[in-house]
């Protein structure tokens, strides 16, 4: 009886450990964004599988709204997933597999062999993936900034008061839950455009220059166009994904990753 309880206890412990690891993986993936939409790949229903095997290797599968989504966007999201999950200390390796996509075989082979986007696509690759990532991080910063600026203006803050705020002062503003969430999301991207120390300006443009009260209205108007385009694309992507896939049925991709070369699966 004592031995049975011991075995049962170890099984429960292993089960709890597995559940914890699974939760950690999904938490990491929650922070990976579609670069164009600035929305989580999990909330967009892109990720269809995220499992960990007994050797602590993580296996992720994902899909996209259309068969022809841009190869660089697709590769970027896969690479971001691999980096995010690889940061967990216990993870021994990560495989990411894209399914139902015109470049799935090529992308999956490149990822499995630890190649960069340029190495995977050769002369077909147009530009650096790091440059693309930075471009969309700046756009995400702008979308989050205009949402926060609009919220502060709606609360009665004048243009002069808003642009004079430091990061420290912004963090101390007494706001409701919605306002607190906007500040948190904005601060997550604030360092993309320049140093983000406590006494530094809360609101700067994409070049890191302090905003002025006189030009704030025009600046916000220009940024809103970025947000409108992204919101339209986000609605379109959700509609296309729902039309393309049965979201209630477990997804089985046709393409499978090539066997990984030793030492290439673990991200930086």
Coordinates of C-alpha atoms in Angstrom, one line a residue:
X1 CA 0.0 0.0 0.0
X2 CA 2.8 2.4 0.9
X3 CA 4.6 1.7 -2.4
X4 CA 1.3 2.3 -4.4
X5 CA 0.9 5.6 -2.6
X6 CA 4.5 6.5 -3.5
X7 CA 4.0 5.7 -7.2
X8 CA 0.7 7.6 -7.2
X9 CA 2.4 10.6 -5.6
X10 CA 5.1 10.6 -8.1
X11 CA 2.6 10.4 -10.9
X12 CA 0.7 13.4 -9.5
X13 CA 3.9 15.3 -9.2
X14 CA 4.9 14.6 -12.8
X15 CA 1.4 15.6 -13.9
X16 CA 1.6 18.9 -12.0
X17 CA 5.1 19.6 -13.5
X18 CA 3.9 18.9 -17.0
X19 CA 0.9 21.2 -16.5
X20 CA 3.2 23.9 -15.1
X21 CA 5.5 23.6 -18.2
X22 CA 2.5 23.7 -20.5
X23 CA 1.2 26.9 -18.8
X24 CA 4.7 28.5 -19.1
X25 CA 4.8 27.7 -22.8
X26 CA 1.4 29.2 -23.5
X27 CA 2.3 32.3 -21.4
X28 CA 5.4 32.8 -23.6
X29 CA 3.4 32.4 -26.8
X30 CA 0.9 34.9 -25.5
X31 CA 3.6 37.5 -25.7
X32 CA 4.4 36.8 -29.3
X33 CA 2.6 39.3 -31.6
X34 CA 1.5 39.2 -35.2
X35 CA 3.9 42.0 -36.3
X36 CA 1.4 43.8 -38.5
X37 CA -1.6 43.5 -36.2
X38 CA 0.2 43.9 -32.9
X39 CA -2.1 41.2 -31.5
X40 CA -1.1 38.0 -29.8
X41 CA -0.7 34.9 -32.0
X42 CA -2.6 32.9 -29.4
X43 CA -5.5 35.4 -29.3
X44 CA -5.6 35.3 -33.1
X45 CA -6.0 31.5 -32.9
X46 CA -2.8 31.0 -35.0
X47 CA -1.2 28.5 -32.6
X48 CA -2.8 25.0 -32.8
X49 CA -0.4 23.0 -30.7
X50 CA 2.2 23.6 -28.0
X51 CA 3.4 20.4 -26.3
X52 CA 6.4 19.4 -24.3
X53 CA 7.8 15.9 -24.5
X54 CA 9.5 13.9 -21.7
X55 CA 12.9 15.3 -22.8
X56 CA 11.8 18.9 -22.4
X57 CA 11.6 19.5 -26.1
X58 CA 8.7 21.8 -27.1
X59 CA 6.7 21.2 -30.3
X60 CA 4.7 24.1 -31.6
X61 CA 2.4 24.2 -34.7
X62 CA 0.7 27.2 -36.1
X63 CA -1.3 28.3 -39.1
X64 CA -2.2 31.6 -40.8
X65 CA -5.4 33.1 -42.2
X66 CA -4.4 32.6 -45.9
X67 CA -2.2 30.2 -47.9
X68 CA -0.2 33.1 -49.2
X69 CA 0.6 35.2 -46.1
X70 CA 4.0 36.9 -46.7
X71 CA 6.9 34.6 -46.2
X72 CA 8.9 37.1 -44.1
X73 CA 5.9 37.7 -41.8
X74 CA 5.4 34.0 -41.4
X75 CA 9.1 33.3 -40.7
X76 CA 9.2 36.3 -38.3
X77 CA 6.4 34.9 -36.2
X78 CA 7.8 31.4 -36.1
X79 CA 11.2 32.8 -35.1
X80 CA 9.6 34.9 -32.3
X81 CA 7.8 31.9 -31.0
X82 CA 11.1 29.9 -30.9
X83 CA 13.0 32.7 -29.2
X84 CA 10.2 33.3 -26.6
X85 CA 9.9 29.6 -25.6
X86 CA 13.7 29.0 -25.7
X87 CA 14.1 31.6 -23.0
X88 CA 12.6 29.2 -20.5
X89 CA 15.4 27.7 -18.5
X90 CA 14.2 24.1 -18.6
X91 CA 13.6 23.9 -22.4
X92 CA 16.1 21.7 -24.2
X93 CA 14.9 22.4 -27.7
X94 CA 12.0 24.0 -29.7
X95 CA 10.5 23.0 -33.0
X96 CA 8.1 25.3 -34.8
X97 CA 6.0 24.0 -37.7
X98 CA 3.9 26.2 -40.0
X99 CA 1.0 24.4 -41.7
X100 CA -1.2 25.0 -44.8
X101 CA 1.0 27.7 -46.3
X102 CA 2.6 28.0 -49.7
X103 CA 6.1 28.3 -48.2
X104 CA 5.5 25.9 -45.3
X105 CA 8.0 23.2 -46.4
X106 CA 10.8 25.8 -47.0
X107 CA 10.1 27.7 -43.8
X108 CA 9.8 24.6 -41.7
X109 CA 13.1 23.2 -43.1
X110 CA 14.9 26.5 -42.5
X111 CA 13.6 26.7 -38.9
X112 CA 14.5 23.1 -38.2
X113 CA 18.0 23.6 -39.4
X114 CA 18.5 26.9 -37.5
X115 CA 18.8 29.0 -40.6
X116 CA 18.0 32.7 -40.8
X117 CA 15.4 34.0 -43.2
X118 CA 18.1 35.1 -45.7
X119 CA 19.7 31.7 -45.5
X120 CA 16.4 30.0 -46.0
X121 CA 15.2 32.0 -49.0
X122 CA 18.6 33.1 -50.5
X123 CA 18.1 35.6 -53.3
X124 CA 14.4 35.5 -52.8
X125 CA 14.7 37.2 -49.4
X126 CA 13.9 40.8 -49.5
X127 CA 15.6 42.8 -46.7
X128 CA 16.6 41.9 -43.2
X129 CA 14.2 40.2 -40.8
X130 CA 15.6 42.4 -38.0
X131 CA 14.8 45.5 -39.9
X132 CA 11.3 44.2 -40.6
X133 CA 10.8 43.4 -36.9
X134 CA 12.0 47.0 -35.9
X135 CA 9.6 48.6 -38.5
X136 CA 6.6 46.8 -37.0
X137 CA 7.7 47.4 -33.4
X138 CA 7.7 51.1 -34.2
X139 CA 4.2 50.8 -35.7
X140 CA 3.0 49.0 -32.6
X141 CA 4.5 51.7 -30.5
X142 CA 2.6 54.3 -32.4
X143 CA -0.7 52.5 -32.2
X144 CA -0.3 52.0 -28.5
X145 CA 0.7 55.7 -28.1
X146 CA -2.2 57.1 -29.9
X147 CA -4.6 55.0 -27.9
X148 CA -3.1 56.3 -24.7
X149 CA -3.0 59.9 -25.9
X150 CA -6.7 59.7 -26.8
X151 CA -7.5 58.3 -23.4
X152 CA -5.7 61.0 -21.5
X153 CA -7.3 63.7 -23.7
X154 CA -10.7 62.2 -23.0
X155 CA -10.0 62.5 -19.3
X156 CA -9.5 66.3 -19.7
X157 CA -5.7 66.4 -19.8
X158 CA -4.5 69.4 -21.9
X159 CA -2.0 69.0 -24.7
X160 CA 0.6 70.9 -22.6
X161 CA 0.0 68.7 -19.6
X162 CA 0.3 65.5 -21.7
X163 CA 3.5 66.3 -23.5
X164 CA 5.2 67.6 -20.4
X165 CA 4.8 64.2 -18.6
X166 CA 7.9 62.2 -17.7
X167 CA 7.8 58.4 -17.7
X168 CA 7.8 58.4 -13.9
X169 CA 4.8 60.9 -13.8
X170 CA 2.9 58.8 -16.4
X171 CA 3.3 55.7 -14.2
X172 CA 1.8 57.6 -11.2
X173 CA -1.3 59.0 -12.9
X174 CA -4.5 57.9 -11.1
X175 CA -6.3 56.1 -13.9
X176 CA -9.0 53.4 -14.2
X177 CA -8.3 49.8 -15.2
X178 CA -8.6 50.7 -18.9
X179 CA -6.1 53.5 -18.5
X180 CA -3.7 51.4 -16.5
X181 CA -3.8 48.7 -19.2
X182 CA -3.1 51.3 -21.9
X183 CA -0.1 52.6 -20.0
X184 CA 1.2 49.1 -19.5
X185 CA 0.9 48.3 -23.2
X186 CA 2.5 51.6 -24.2
X187 CA 5.5 51.2 -21.8
X188 CA 6.1 47.7 -23.2
X189 CA 7.0 49.4 -26.5
X190 CA 8.3 52.8 -25.3
X191 CA 12.0 51.6 -25.4
X192 CA 11.7 50.8 -29.1
X193 CA 12.2 54.5 -30.0
X194 CA 14.7 55.6 -27.4
X195 CA 15.9 55.5 -23.8
X196 CA 13.0 55.0 -21.3
X197 CA 14.3 56.1 -18.0
X198 CA 12.1 57.5 -15.3
X199 CA 12.9 61.2 -15.8
X200 CA 12.7 60.9 -19.6
X201 CA 9.8 62.2 -21.6
X202 CA 6.8 59.9 -21.6
X203 CA 5.7 60.9 -25.1
X204 CA 8.2 61.0 -28.0
X205 CA 7.9 60.5 -31.8
X206 CA 9.4 57.6 -33.7
X207 CA 12.8 59.3 -33.7
X208 CA 12.8 59.8 -30.0
X209 CA 12.0 63.6 -30.1
X210 CA 9.8 65.1 -27.4
X211 CA 6.3 65.9 -28.7
X212 CA 5.1 69.5 -28.7
X213 CA 1.8 70.8 -27.5
X214 CA 1.2 72.9 -30.6
X215 CA 1.5 70.0 -33.1
X216 CA 0.0 67.3 -30.9
X217 CA -3.4 67.3 -32.6
X218 CA -1.9 66.9 -36.1
X219 CA 0.5 64.2 -34.9
X220 CA -2.3 62.2 -33.4
X221 CA -4.4 62.5 -36.5
X222 CA -1.6 61.1 -38.6
X223 CA -1.1 58.2 -36.2
X224 CA -4.7 57.2 -36.3
X225 CA -4.4 56.2 -39.9
X226 CA -1.9 53.6 -38.8
X227 CA -4.4 52.2 -36.3
X228 CA -7.3 52.2 -38.7
X229 CA -5.4 50.2 -41.3
X230 CA -4.3 47.7 -38.7
X231 CA -7.8 47.3 -37.2
X232 CA -9.2 46.6 -40.7
X233 CA -6.5 44.0 -41.4
X234 CA -7.1 42.4 -38.0
X235 CA -10.8 42.0 -38.7
X236 CA -10.0 40.6 -42.2
X237 CA -7.5 38.1 -40.8
X238 CA -10.0 36.8 -38.2
X239 CA -12.7 36.4 -40.9
X240 CA -10.4 34.6 -43.3
X241 CA -9.1 32.3 -40.5
X242 CA -12.6 31.4 -39.5
X243 CA -13.7 30.8 -43.1
X244 CA -10.6 28.7 -43.9
X245 CA -10.5 26.5 -40.8
X246 CA -12.9 24.7 -38.5
X247 CA -11.6 26.3 -35.3
X248 CA -13.2 23.6 -33.1
X249 CA -11.3 20.7 -34.7
X250 CA -7.7 20.0 -33.7
X251 CA -5.3 21.1 -36.4
X252 CA -3.0 18.6 -38.2
X253 CA -0.6 20.4 -40.6
X254 CA 0.4 18.6 -43.8
X255 CA 3.9 19.9 -43.7
X256 CA 6.3 18.5 -41.1
X257 CA 9.6 19.8 -39.9
X258 CA 12.8 18.2 -41.2
X259 CA 14.9 16.5 -38.5
X260 CA 16.9 19.1 -36.6
X261 CA 20.6 19.2 -36.8
X262 CA 22.3 18.7 -33.4
X263 CA 22.5 22.0 -31.5
X264 CA 20.4 24.0 -33.9
X265 CA 17.0 23.7 -32.3
X266 CA 17.7 25.7 -29.2
X267 CA 17.2 29.4 -29.8
X268 CA 19.6 32.2 -28.8

